[in-house]
């Protein structure tokens, strides 16, 4: 688990931001929204040559502030894909709730983590590259 500063010591709580949001504003083909910052780092690093960028929620749910930031970045991409960790039945319920919360983003979709991996951080570099190629060509 990640350790965050106590809320009263934060300028902005991590779970009210989008990790890598500034880079996502530059745009591309596909924006992947994932749970963890390390997942986002790997996907962004190996996917950017294919126009795939990534941001992270730092949690498995989405806050109002994060929705606003995602709405700001979404028009810079052909599509936005939510790639939440493969977590089973609870993940399905969370995905349905999130789909409702993000219904105003017209280019939004949901995708499982490819290759049966638990999350984006578990993907091998060549798997990220192959996945990025497959969703952009």
mmCIF file with all atom_site columns, N, CA, C and O in Angstrom, residues 32-84:
data_model
loop_
_atom_site.group_PDB
_atom_site.id
_atom_site.type_symbol
_atom_site.label_atom_id
_atom_site.label_alt_id
_atom_site.label_comp_id
_atom_site.label_asym_id
_atom_site.label_entity_id
_atom_site.label_seq_id
_atom_site.pdbx_PDB_ins_code
_atom_site.Cartn_x
_atom_site.Cartn_y
_atom_site.Cartn_z
_atom_site.occupancy
_atom_site.B_iso_or_equiv
_atom_site.pdbx_formal_charge
_atom_site.auth_seq_id
_atom_site.auth_comp_id
_atom_site.auth_asym_id
_atom_site.auth_atom_id
_atom_site.pdbx_PDB_model_num
ATOM 1   N N  . UNK A 1 32 ? -5.389  6.235  -20.940 1.00 0.00 ? 32 UNK A N  1
ATOM 2   C CA . UNK A 1 32 ? -5.719  5.142  -20.036 1.00 0.00 ? 32 UNK A CA 1
ATOM 3   C C  . UNK A 1 32 ? -5.798  5.689  -18.615 1.00 0.00 ? 32 UNK A C  1
ATOM 4   O O  . UNK A 1 32 ? -4.873  6.356  -18.159 1.00 0.00 ? 32 UNK A O  1
ATOM 5   N N  . UNK A 1 33 ? -6.893  5.408  -17.938 1.00 0.00 ? 33 UNK A N  1
ATOM 6   C CA . UNK A 1 33 ? -7.071  5.818  -16.548 1.00 0.00 ? 33 UNK A CA 1
ATOM 7   C C  . UNK A 1 33 ? -6.955  4.561  -15.701 1.00 0.00 ? 33 UNK A C  1
ATOM 8   O O  . UNK A 1 33 ? -7.718  3.615  -15.883 1.00 0.00 ? 33 UNK A O  1
ATOM 9   N N  . UNK A 1 34 ? -5.961  4.557  -14.814 1.00 0.00 ? 34 UNK A N  1
ATOM 10  C CA . UNK A 1 34 ? -5.683  3.375  -14.001 1.00 0.00 ? 34 UNK A CA 1
ATOM 11  C C  . UNK A 1 34 ? -5.729  3.743  -12.523 1.00 0.00 ? 34 UNK A C  1
ATOM 12  O O  . UNK A 1 34 ? -5.888  4.909  -12.167 1.00 0.00 ? 34 UNK A O  1
ATOM 13  N N  . UNK A 1 35 ? -5.576  2.758  -11.674 1.00 0.00 ? 35 UNK A N  1
ATOM 14  C CA . UNK A 1 35 ? -5.655  2.992  -10.230 1.00 0.00 ? 35 UNK A CA 1
ATOM 15  C C  . UNK A 1 35 ? -4.375  3.579  -9.655  1.00 0.00 ? 35 UNK A C  1
ATOM 16  O O  . UNK A 1 35 ? -4.417  4.557  -8.921  1.00 0.00 ? 35 UNK A O  1
ATOM 17  N N  . UNK A 1 36 ? -3.225  2.973  -9.921  1.00 0.00 ? 36 UNK A N  1
ATOM 18  C CA . UNK A 1 36 ? -2.008  3.355  -9.225  1.00 0.00 ? 36 UNK A CA 1
ATOM 19  C C  . UNK A 1 36 ? -1.028  4.145  -10.052 1.00 0.00 ? 36 UNK A C  1
ATOM 20  O O  . UNK A 1 36 ? -0.923  3.977  -11.269 1.00 0.00 ? 36 UNK A O  1
ATOM 21  N N  . UNK A 1 37 ? -0.252  5.026  -9.395  1.00 0.00 ? 37 UNK A N  1
ATOM 22  C CA . UNK A 1 37 ? 0.744   5.821  -10.107 1.00 0.00 ? 37 UNK A CA 1
ATOM 23  C C  . UNK A 1 37 ? 1.827   4.983  -10.790 1.00 0.00 ? 37 UNK A C  1
ATOM 24  O O  . UNK A 1 37 ? 2.291   5.343  -11.865 1.00 0.00 ? 37 UNK A O  1
ATOM 25  N N  . UNK A 1 38 ? 2.222   3.858  -10.181 1.00 0.00 ? 38 UNK A N  1
ATOM 26  C CA . UNK A 1 38 ? 3.248   3.036  -10.827 1.00 0.00 ? 38 UNK A CA 1
ATOM 27  C C  . UNK A 1 38 ? 2.689   2.345  -12.067 1.00 0.00 ? 38 UNK A C  1
ATOM 28  O O  . UNK A 1 38 ? 3.406   2.153  -13.052 1.00 0.00 ? 38 UNK A O  1
ATOM 29  N N  . UNK A 1 39 ? 1.406   1.980  -12.048 1.00 0.00 ? 39 UNK A N  1
ATOM 30  C CA . UNK A 1 39 ? 0.755   1.445  -13.247 1.00 0.00 ? 39 UNK A CA 1
ATOM 31  C C  . UNK A 1 39 ? 0.798   2.507  -14.348 1.00 0.00 ? 39 UNK A C  1
ATOM 32  O O  . UNK A 1 39 ? 1.145   2.227  -15.495 1.00 0.00 ? 39 UNK A O  1
ATOM 33  N N  . UNK A 1 40 ? 0.438   3.722  -13.974 1.00 0.00 ? 40 UNK A N  1
ATOM 34  C CA . UNK A 1 40 ? 0.397   4.821  -14.930 1.00 0.00 ? 40 UNK A CA 1
ATOM 35  C C  . UNK A 1 40 ? 1.775   5.114  -15.510 1.00 0.00 ? 40 UNK A C  1
ATOM 36  O O  . UNK A 1 40 ? 1.918   5.333  -16.714 1.00 0.00 ? 40 UNK A O  1
ATOM 37  N N  . UNK A 1 41 ? 2.802   5.111  -14.660 1.00 0.00 ? 41 UNK A N  1
ATOM 38  C CA . UNK A 1 41 ? 4.163   5.367  -15.146 1.00 0.00 ? 41 UNK A CA 1
ATOM 39  C C  . UNK A 1 41 ? 4.567   4.378  -16.231 1.00 0.00 ? 41 UNK A C  1
ATOM 40  O O  . UNK A 1 41 ? 5.099   4.765  -17.269 1.00 0.00 ? 41 UNK A O  1
ATOM 41  N N  . UNK A 1 42 ? 4.319   3.100  -15.982 1.00 0.00 ? 42 UNK A N  1
ATOM 42  C CA . UNK A 1 42 ? 4.721   2.077  -16.950 1.00 0.00 ? 42 UNK A CA 1
ATOM 43  C C  . UNK A 1 42 ? 3.938   2.207  -18.251 1.00 0.00 ? 42 UNK A C  1
ATOM 44  O O  . UNK A 1 42 ? 4.517   2.193  -19.340 1.00 0.00 ? 42 UNK A O  1
ATOM 45  N N  . UNK A 1 43 ? 2.628   2.368  -18.146 1.00 0.00 ? 43 UNK A N  1
ATOM 46  C CA . UNK A 1 43 ? 1.800   2.474  -19.348 1.00 0.00 ? 43 UNK A CA 1
ATOM 47  C C  . UNK A 1 43 ? 2.157   3.720  -20.154 1.00 0.00 ? 43 UNK A C  1
ATOM 48  O O  . UNK A 1 43 ? 2.217   3.681  -21.381 1.00 0.00 ? 43 UNK A O  1
ATOM 49  N N  . UNK A 1 44 ? 2.400   4.822  -19.471 1.00 0.00 ? 44 UNK A N  1
ATOM 50  C CA . UNK A 1 44 ? 2.735   6.068  -20.147 1.00 0.00 ? 44 UNK A CA 1
ATOM 51  C C  . UNK A 1 44 ? 4.103   5.976  -20.819 1.00 0.00 ? 44 UNK A C  1
ATOM 52  O O  . UNK A 1 44 ? 4.269   6.392  -21.963 1.00 0.00 ? 44 UNK A O  1
ATOM 53  N N  . UNK A 1 45 ? 5.073   5.433  -20.117 1.00 0.00 ? 45 UNK A N  1
ATOM 54  C CA . UNK A 1 45 ? 6.427   5.327  -20.661 1.00 0.00 ? 45 UNK A CA 1
ATOM 55  C C  . UNK A 1 45 ? 6.467   4.486  -21.940 1.00 0.00 ? 45 UNK A C  1
ATOM 56  O O  . UNK A 1 45 ? 7.030   4.899  -22.954 1.00 0.00 ? 45 UNK A O  1
ATOM 57  N N  . UNK A 1 46 ? 5.859   3.294  -21.900 1.00 0.00 ? 46 UNK A N  1
ATOM 58  C CA . UNK A 1 46 ? 5.945   2.392  -23.044 1.00 0.00 ? 46 UNK A CA 1
ATOM 59  C C  . UNK A 1 46 ? 4.841   2.609  -24.073 1.00 0.00 ? 46 UNK A C  1
ATOM 60  O O  . UNK A 1 46 ? 4.940   2.117  -25.191 1.00 0.00 ? 46 UNK A O  1
ATOM 61  N N  . UNK A 1 47 ? 3.812   3.358  -23.725 1.00 0.00 ? 47 UNK A N  1
ATOM 62  C CA . UNK A 1 47 ? 2.719   3.589  -24.672 1.00 0.00 ? 47 UNK A CA 1
ATOM 63  C C  . UNK A 1 47 ? 2.784   4.900  -25.411 1.00 0.00 ? 47 UNK A C  1
ATOM 64  O O  . UNK A 1 47 ? 2.160   5.069  -26.456 1.00 0.00 ? 47 UNK A O  1
ATOM 65  N N  . UNK A 1 48 ? 3.549   5.861  -24.900 1.00 0.00 ? 48 UNK A N  1
ATOM 66  C CA . UNK A 1 48 ? 3.507   7.215  -25.478 1.00 0.00 ? 48 UNK A CA 1
ATOM 67  C C  . UNK A 1 48 ? 3.942   7.283  -26.929 1.00 0.00 ? 48 UNK A C  1
ATOM 68  O O  . UNK A 1 48 ? 3.454   8.117  -27.673 1.00 0.00 ? 48 UNK A O  1
ATOM 69  N N  . UNK A 1 49 ? 4.867   6.420  -27.373 1.00 0.00 ? 49 UNK A N  1
ATOM 70  C CA . UNK A 1 49 ? 5.270   6.428  -28.791 1.00 0.00 ? 49 UNK A CA 1
ATOM 71  C C  . UNK A 1 49 ? 4.109   6.064  -29.709 1.00 0.00 ? 49 UNK A C  1
ATOM 72  O O  . UNK A 1 49 ? 4.148   6.357  -30.906 1.00 0.00 ? 49 UNK A O  1
ATOM 73  N N  . UNK A 1 50 ? 3.078   5.447  -29.160 1.00 0.00 ? 50 UNK A N  1
ATOM 74  C CA . UNK A 1 50 ? 1.903   5.048  -29.929 1.00 0.00 ? 50 UNK A CA 1
ATOM 75  C C  . UNK A 1 50 ? 0.719   5.977  -29.666 1.00 0.00 ? 50 UNK A C  1
ATOM 76  O O  . UNK A 1 50 ? -0.397  5.690  -30.095 1.00 0.00 ? 50 UNK A O  1
ATOM 77  N N  . UNK A 1 51 ? 0.959   7.064  -28.941 1.00 0.00 ? 51 UNK A N  1
ATOM 78  C CA . UNK A 1 51 ? -0.120  8.005  -28.636 1.00 0.00 ? 51 UNK A CA 1
ATOM 79  C C  . UNK A 1 51 ? -0.971  7.589  -27.458 1.00 0.00 ? 51 UNK A C  1
ATOM 80  O O  . UNK A 1 51 ? -2.073  8.092  -27.264 1.00 0.00 ? 51 UNK A O  1
ATOM 81  N N  . UNK A 1 52 ? -0.466  6.651  -26.653 1.00 0.00 ? 52 UNK A N  1
ATOM 82  C CA . UNK A 1 52 ? -1.194  6.195  -25.469 1.00 0.00 ? 52 UNK A CA 1
ATOM 83  C C  . UNK A 1 52 ? -0.563  6.855  -24.243 1.00 0.00 ? 52 UNK A C  1
ATOM 84  O O  . UNK A 1 52 ? 0.633   6.699  -23.994 1.00 0.00 ? 52 UNK A O  1
ATOM 85  N N  . UNK A 1 53 ? -1.356  7.610  -23.520 1.00 0.00 ? 53 UNK A N  1
ATOM 86  C CA . UNK A 1 53 ? -0.910  8.266  -22.293 1.00 0.00 ? 53 UNK A CA 1
ATOM 87  C C  . UNK A 1 53 ? -1.712  7.682  -21.141 1.00 0.00 ? 53 UNK A C  1
ATOM 88  O O  . UNK A 1 53 ? -2.732  7.030  -21.348 1.00 0.00 ? 53 UNK A O  1
ATOM 89  N N  . UNK A 1 54 ? -1.282  7.949  -19.915 1.00 0.00 ? 54 UNK A N  1
ATOM 90  C CA . UNK A 1 54 ? -1.961  7.369  -18.766 1.00 0.00 ? 54 UNK A CA 1
ATOM 91  C C  . UNK A 1 54 ? -1.980  8.338  -17.589 1.00 0.00 ? 54 UNK A C  1
ATOM 92  O O  . UNK A 1 54 ? -1.020  9.085  -17.375 1.00 0.00 ? 54 UNK A O  1
ATOM 93  N N  . UNK A 1 55 ? -3.076  8.290  -16.844 1.00 0.00 ? 55 UNK A N  1
ATOM 94  C CA . UNK A 1 55 ? -3.206  9.007  -15.577 1.00 0.00 ? 55 UNK A CA 1
ATOM 95  C C  . UNK A 1 55 ? -3.672  8.000  -14.527 1.00 0.00 ? 55 UNK A C  1
ATOM 96  O O  . UNK A 1 55 ? -4.205  6.951  -14.865 1.00 0.00 ? 55 UNK A O  1
ATOM 97  N N  . UNK A 1 56 ? -3.459  8.354  -13.245 1.00 0.00 ? 56 UNK A N  1
ATOM 98  C CA . UNK A 1 56 ? -3.847  7.450  -12.167 1.00 0.00 ? 56 UNK A CA 1
ATOM 99  C C  . UNK A 1 56 ? -4.728  8.156  -11.152 1.00 0.00 ? 56 UNK A C  1
ATOM 100 O O  . UNK A 1 56 ? -4.527  9.334  -10.845 1.00 0.00 ? 56 UNK A O  1
ATOM 101 N N  . UNK A 1 57 ? -5.682  7.401  -10.620 1.00 0.00 ? 57 UNK A N  1
ATOM 102 C CA . UNK A 1 57 ? -6.613  7.898  -9.611  1.00 0.00 ? 57 UNK A CA 1
ATOM 103 C C  . UNK A 1 57 ? -6.052  7.793  -8.192  1.00 0.00 ? 57 UNK A C  1
ATOM 104 O O  . UNK A 1 57 ? -6.538  8.454  -7.284  1.00 0.00 ? 57 UNK A O  1
ATOM 105 N N  . UNK A 1 58 ? -5.071  6.937  -7.985  1.00 0.00 ? 58 UNK A N  1
ATOM 106 C CA . UNK A 1 58 ? -4.523  6.627  -6.663  1.00 0.00 ? 58 UNK A CA 1
ATOM 107 C C  . UNK A 1 58 ? -5.546  5.939  -5.757  1.00 0.00 ? 58 UNK A C  1
ATOM 108 O O  . UNK A 1 58 ? -5.421  5.970  -4.537  1.00 0.00 ? 58 UNK A O  1
ATOM 109 N N  . UNK A 1 59 ? -6.546  5.327  -6.359  1.00 0.00 ? 59 UNK A N  1
ATOM 110 C CA . UNK A 1 59 ? -7.589  4.600  -5.645  1.00 0.00 ? 59 UNK A CA 1
ATOM 111 C C  . UNK A 1 59 ? -8.420  3.839  -6.681  1.00 0.00 ? 59 UNK A C  1
ATOM 112 O O  . UNK A 1 59 ? -8.221  3.994  -7.876  1.00 0.00 ? 59 UNK A O  1
ATOM 113 N N  . UNK A 1 60 ? -9.383  3.052  -6.230  1.00 0.00 ? 60 UNK A N  1
ATOM 114 C CA . UNK A 1 60 ? -10.228 2.311  -7.181  1.00 0.00 ? 60 UNK A CA 1
ATOM 115 C C  . UNK A 1 60 ? -11.593 2.972  -7.364  1.00 0.00 ? 60 UNK A C  1
ATOM 116 O O  . UNK A 1 60 ? -12.503 2.381  -7.927  1.00 0.00 ? 60 UNK A O  1
ATOM 117 N N  . UNK A 1 61 ? -11.732 4.196  -6.871  1.00 0.00 ? 61 UNK A N  1
ATOM 118 C CA . UNK A 1 61 ? -12.958 4.959  -7.097  1.00 0.00 ? 61 UNK A CA 1
ATOM 119 C C  . UNK A 1 61 ? -12.550 6.340  -7.598  1.00 0.00 ? 61 UNK A C  1
ATOM 120 O O  . UNK A 1 61 ? -11.364 6.644  -7.676  1.00 0.00 ? 61 UNK A O  1
ATOM 121 N N  . UNK A 1 62 ? -13.526 7.157  -7.929  1.00 0.00 ? 62 UNK A N  1
ATOM 122 C CA . UNK A 1 62 ? -13.200 8.469  -8.481  1.00 0.00 ? 62 UNK A CA 1
ATOM 123 C C  . UNK A 1 62 ? -13.908 9.562  -7.691  1.00 0.00 ? 62 UNK A C  1
ATOM 124 O O  . UNK A 1 62 ? -15.073 9.405  -7.313  1.00 0.00 ? 62 UNK A O  1
ATOM 125 N N  . UNK A 1 63 ? -13.175 10.623 -7.423  1.00 0.00 ? 63 UNK A N  1
ATOM 126 C CA . UNK A 1 63 ? -13.699 11.765 -6.673  1.00 0.00 ? 63 UNK A CA 1
ATOM 127 C C  . UNK A 1 63 ? -14.161 12.853 -7.636  1.00 0.00 ? 63 UNK A C  1
ATOM 128 O O  . UNK A 1 63 ? -13.726 12.906 -8.788  1.00 0.00 ? 63 UNK A O  1
ATOM 129 N N  . UNK A 1 64 ? -15.002 13.740 -7.149  1.00 0.00 ? 64 UNK A N  1
ATOM 130 C CA . UNK A 1 64 ? -15.522 14.835 -7.973  1.00 0.00 ? 64 UNK A CA 1
ATOM 131 C C  . UNK A 1 64 ? -14.398 15.655 -8.613  1.00 0.00 ? 64 UNK A C  1
ATOM 132 O O  . UNK A 1 64 ? -14.466 16.011 -9.786  1.00 0.00 ? 64 UNK A O  1
ATOM 133 N N  . UNK A 1 65 ? -13.354 15.954 -7.854  1.00 0.00 ? 65 UNK A N  1
ATOM 134 C CA . UNK A 1 65 ? -12.238 16.736 -8.378  1.00 0.00 ? 65 UNK A CA 1
ATOM 135 C C  . UNK A 1 65 ? -11.526 15.995 -9.508  1.00 0.00 ? 65 UNK A C  1
ATOM 136 O O  . UNK A 1 65 ? -11.075 16.613 -10.474 1.00 0.00 ? 65 UNK A O  1
ATOM 137 N N  . UNK A 1 66 ? -11.419 14.675 -9.383  1.00 0.00 ? 66 UNK A N  1
ATOM 138 C CA . UNK A 1 66 ? -10.780 13.879 -10.426 1.00 0.00 ? 66 UNK A CA 1
ATOM 139 C C  . UNK A 1 66 ? -11.636 13.843 -11.686 1.00 0.00 ? 66 UNK A C  1
ATOM 140 O O  . UNK A 1 66 ? -11.103 13.838 -12.798 1.00 0.00 ? 66 UNK A O  1
ATOM 141 N N  . UNK A 1 67 ? -12.941 13.831 -11.518 1.00 0.00 ? 67 UNK A N  1
ATOM 142 C CA . UNK A 1 67 ? -13.841 13.869 -12.679 1.00 0.00 ? 67 UNK A CA 1
ATOM 143 C C  . UNK A 1 67 ? -13.617 15.159 -13.455 1.00 0.00 ? 67 UNK A C  1
ATOM 144 O O  . UNK A 1 67 ? -13.503 15.149 -14.684 1.00 0.00 ? 67 UNK A O  1
ATOM 145 N N  . UNK A 1 68 ? -13.523 16.264 -12.738 1.00 0.00 ? 68 UNK A N  1
ATOM 146 C CA . UNK A 1 68 ? -13.276 17.551 -13.391 1.00 0.00 ? 68 UNK A CA 1
ATOM 147 C C  . UNK A 1 68 ? -11.966 17.505 -14.180 1.00 0.00 ? 68 UNK A C  1
ATOM 148 O O  . UNK A 1 68 ? -11.906 17.945 -15.337 1.00 0.00 ? 68 UNK A O  1
ATOM 149 N N  . UNK A 1 69 ? -10.901 16.984 -13.575 1.00 0.00 ? 69 UNK A N  1
ATOM 150 C CA . UNK A 1 69 ? -9.605  16.911 -14.255 1.00 0.00 ? 69 UNK A CA 1
ATOM 151 C C  . UNK A 1 69 ? -9.659  15.990 -15.470 1.00 0.00 ? 69 UNK A C  1
ATOM 152 O O  . UNK A 1 69 ? -9.056  16.274 -16.504 1.00 0.00 ? 69 UNK A O  1
ATOM 153 N N  . UNK A 1 70 ? -10.389 14.906 -15.361 1.00 0.00 ? 70 UNK A N  1
ATOM 154 C CA . UNK A 1 70 ? -10.538 13.985 -16.482 1.00 0.00 ? 70 UNK A CA 1
ATOM 155 C C  . UNK A 1 70 ? -11.343 14.631 -17.611 1.00 0.00 ? 70 UNK A C  1
ATOM 156 O O  . UNK A 1 70 ? -11.001 14.479 -18.788 1.00 0.00 ? 70 UNK A O  1
ATOM 157 N N  . UNK A 1 71 ? -12.380 15.372 -17.257 1.00 0.00 ? 71 UNK A N  1
ATOM 158 C CA . UNK A 1 71 ? -13.160 16.100 -18.273 1.00 0.00 ? 71 UNK A CA 1
ATOM 159 C C  . UNK A 1 71 ? -12.276 17.116 -19.007 1.00 0.00 ? 71 UNK A C  1
ATOM 160 O O  . UNK A 1 71 ? -12.476 17.358 -20.193 1.00 0.00 ? 71 UNK A O  1
ATOM 161 N N  . UNK A 1 72 ? -11.323 17.694 -18.302 1.00 0.00 ? 72 UNK A N  1
ATOM 162 C CA . UNK A 1 72 ? -10.411 18.657 -18.917 1.00 0.00 ? 72 UNK A CA 1
ATOM 163 C C  . UNK A 1 72 ? -9.480  17.984 -19.922 1.00 0.00 ? 72 UNK A C  1
ATOM 164 O O  . UNK A 1 72 ? -9.185  18.536 -20.985 1.00 0.00 ? 72 UNK A O  1
ATOM 165 N N  . UNK A 1 73 ? -9.006  16.775 -19.621 1.00 0.00 ? 73 UNK A N  1
ATOM 166 C CA . UNK A 1 73 ? -8.057  16.076 -20.481 1.00 0.00 ? 73 UNK A CA 1
ATOM 167 C C  . UNK A 1 73 ? -8.737  15.318 -21.623 1.00 0.00 ? 73 UNK A C  1
ATOM 168 O O  . UNK A 1 73 ? -8.162  15.197 -22.710 1.00 0.00 ? 73 UNK A O  1
ATOM 169 N N  . UNK A 1 74 ? -9.936  14.811 -21.410 1.00 0.00 ? 74 UNK A N  1
ATOM 170 C CA . UNK A 1 74 ? -10.600 13.913 -22.369 1.00 0.00 ? 74 UNK A CA 1
ATOM 171 C C  . UNK A 1 74 ? -10.707 14.464 -23.791 1.00 0.00 ? 74 UNK A C  1
ATOM 172 O O  . UNK A 1 74 ? -10.487 13.715 -24.748 1.00 0.00 ? 74 UNK A O  1
ATOM 173 N N  . UNK A 1 75 ? -11.036 15.735 -23.999 1.00 0.00 ? 75 UNK A N  1
ATOM 174 C CA . UNK A 1 75 ? -11.153 16.229 -25.374 1.00 0.00 ? 75 UNK A CA 1
ATOM 175 C C  . UNK A 1 75 ? -9.839  16.186 -26.171 1.00 0.00 ? 75 UNK A C  1
ATOM 176 O O  . UNK A 1 75 ? -9.857  16.302 -27.396 1.00 0.00 ? 75 UNK A O  1
ATOM 177 N N  . UNK A 1 76 ? -8.717  16.003 -25.507 1.00 0.00 ? 76 UNK A N  1
ATOM 178 C CA . UNK A 1 76 ? -7.419  15.947 -26.177 1.00 0.00 ? 76 UNK A CA 1
ATOM 179 C C  . UNK A 1 76 ? -7.085  14.553 -26.705 1.00 0.00 ? 76 UNK A C  1
ATOM 180 O O  . UNK A 1 76 ? -5.989  14.337 -27.210 1.00 0.00 ? 76 UNK A O  1
ATOM 181 N N  . UNK A 1 77 ? -8.032  13.611 -26.560 1.00 0.00 ? 77 UNK A N  1
ATOM 182 C CA . UNK A 1 77 ? -7.818  12.224 -26.977 1.00 0.00 ? 77 UNK A CA 1
ATOM 183 C C  . UNK A 1 77 ? -8.987  11.739 -27.809 1.00 0.00 ? 77 UNK A C  1
ATOM 184 O O  . UNK A 1 77 ? -10.117 12.181 -27.623 1.00 0.00 ? 77 UNK A O  1
ATOM 185 N N  . UNK A 1 78 ? -8.704  10.794 -28.711 1.00 0.00 ? 78 UNK A N  1
ATOM 186 C CA . UNK A 1 78 ? -9.783  10.165 -29.469 1.00 0.00 ? 78 UNK A CA 1
ATOM 187 C C  . UNK A 1 78 ? -10.675 9.344  -28.553 1.00 0.00 ? 78 UNK A C  1
ATOM 188 O O  . UNK A 1 78 ? -11.874 9.260  -28.767 1.00 0.00 ? 78 UNK A O  1
ATOM 189 N N  . UNK A 1 79 ? -10.054 8.726  -27.539 1.00 0.00 ? 79 UNK A N  1
ATOM 190 C CA . UNK A 1 79 ? -10.854 7.991  -26.562 1.00 0.00 ? 79 UNK A CA 1
ATOM 191 C C  . UNK A 1 79 ? -10.141 7.909  -25.222 1.00 0.00 ? 79 UNK A C  1
ATOM 192 O O  . UNK A 1 79 ? -8.928  8.055  -25.127 1.00 0.00 ? 79 UNK A O  1
ATOM 193 N N  . UNK A 1 80 ? -10.957 7.691  -24.214 1.00 0.00 ? 80 UNK A N  1
ATOM 194 C CA . UNK A 1 80 ? -10.483 7.544  -22.840 1.00 0.00 ? 80 UNK A CA 1
ATOM 195 C C  . UNK A 1 80 ? -10.924 6.158  -22.385 1.00 0.00 ? 80 UNK A C  1
ATOM 196 O O  . UNK A 1 80 ? -12.106 5.820  -22.478 1.00 0.00 ? 80 UNK A O  1
ATOM 197 N N  . UNK A 1 81 ? -9.980  5.358  -21.910 1.00 0.00 ? 81 UNK A N  1
ATOM 198 C CA . UNK A 1 81 ? -10.298 4.006  -21.461 1.00 0.00 ? 81 UNK A CA 1
ATOM 199 C C  . UNK A 1 81 ? -9.980  3.857  -19.979 1.00 0.00 ? 81 UNK A C  1
ATOM 200 O O  . UNK A 1 81 ? -8.860  4.139  -19.545 1.00 0.00 ? 81 UNK A O  1
ATOM 201 N N  . UNK A 1 82 ? -10.967 3.426  -19.215 1.00 0.00 ? 82 UNK A N  1
ATOM 202 C CA . UNK A 1 82 ? -10.779 3.118  -17.805 1.00 0.00 ? 82 UNK A CA 1
ATOM 203 C C  . UNK A 1 82 ? -10.248 1.694  -17.726 1.00 0.00 ? 82 UNK A C  1
ATOM 204 O O  . UNK A 1 82 ? -10.887 0.764  -18.222 1.00 0.00 ? 82 UNK A O  1
ATOM 205 N N  . UNK A 1 83 ? -9.061  1.527  -17.151 1.00 0.00 ? 83 UNK A N  1
ATOM 206 C CA . UNK A 1 83 ? -8.448  0.207  -17.008 1.00 0.00 ? 83 UNK A CA 1
ATOM 207 C C  . UNK A 1 83 ? -8.213  -0.031 -15.516 1.00 0.00 ? 83 UNK A C  1
ATOM 208 O O  . UNK A 1 83 ? -7.123  0.164  -14.997 1.00 0.00 ? 83 UNK A O  1
ATOM 209 N N  . UNK A 1 84 ? -9.244  -0.441 -14.839 1.00 0.00 ? 84 UNK A N  1
ATOM 210 C CA . UNK A 1 84 ? -9.133  -0.686 -13.408 1.00 0.00 ? 84 UNK A CA 1
ATOM 211 C C  . UNK A 1 84 ? -8.534  -2.072 -13.175 1.00 0.00 ? 84 UNK A C  1
ATOM 212 O O  . UNK A 1 84 ? -8.603  -2.945 -14.044 1.00 0.00 ? 84 UNK A O  1
#
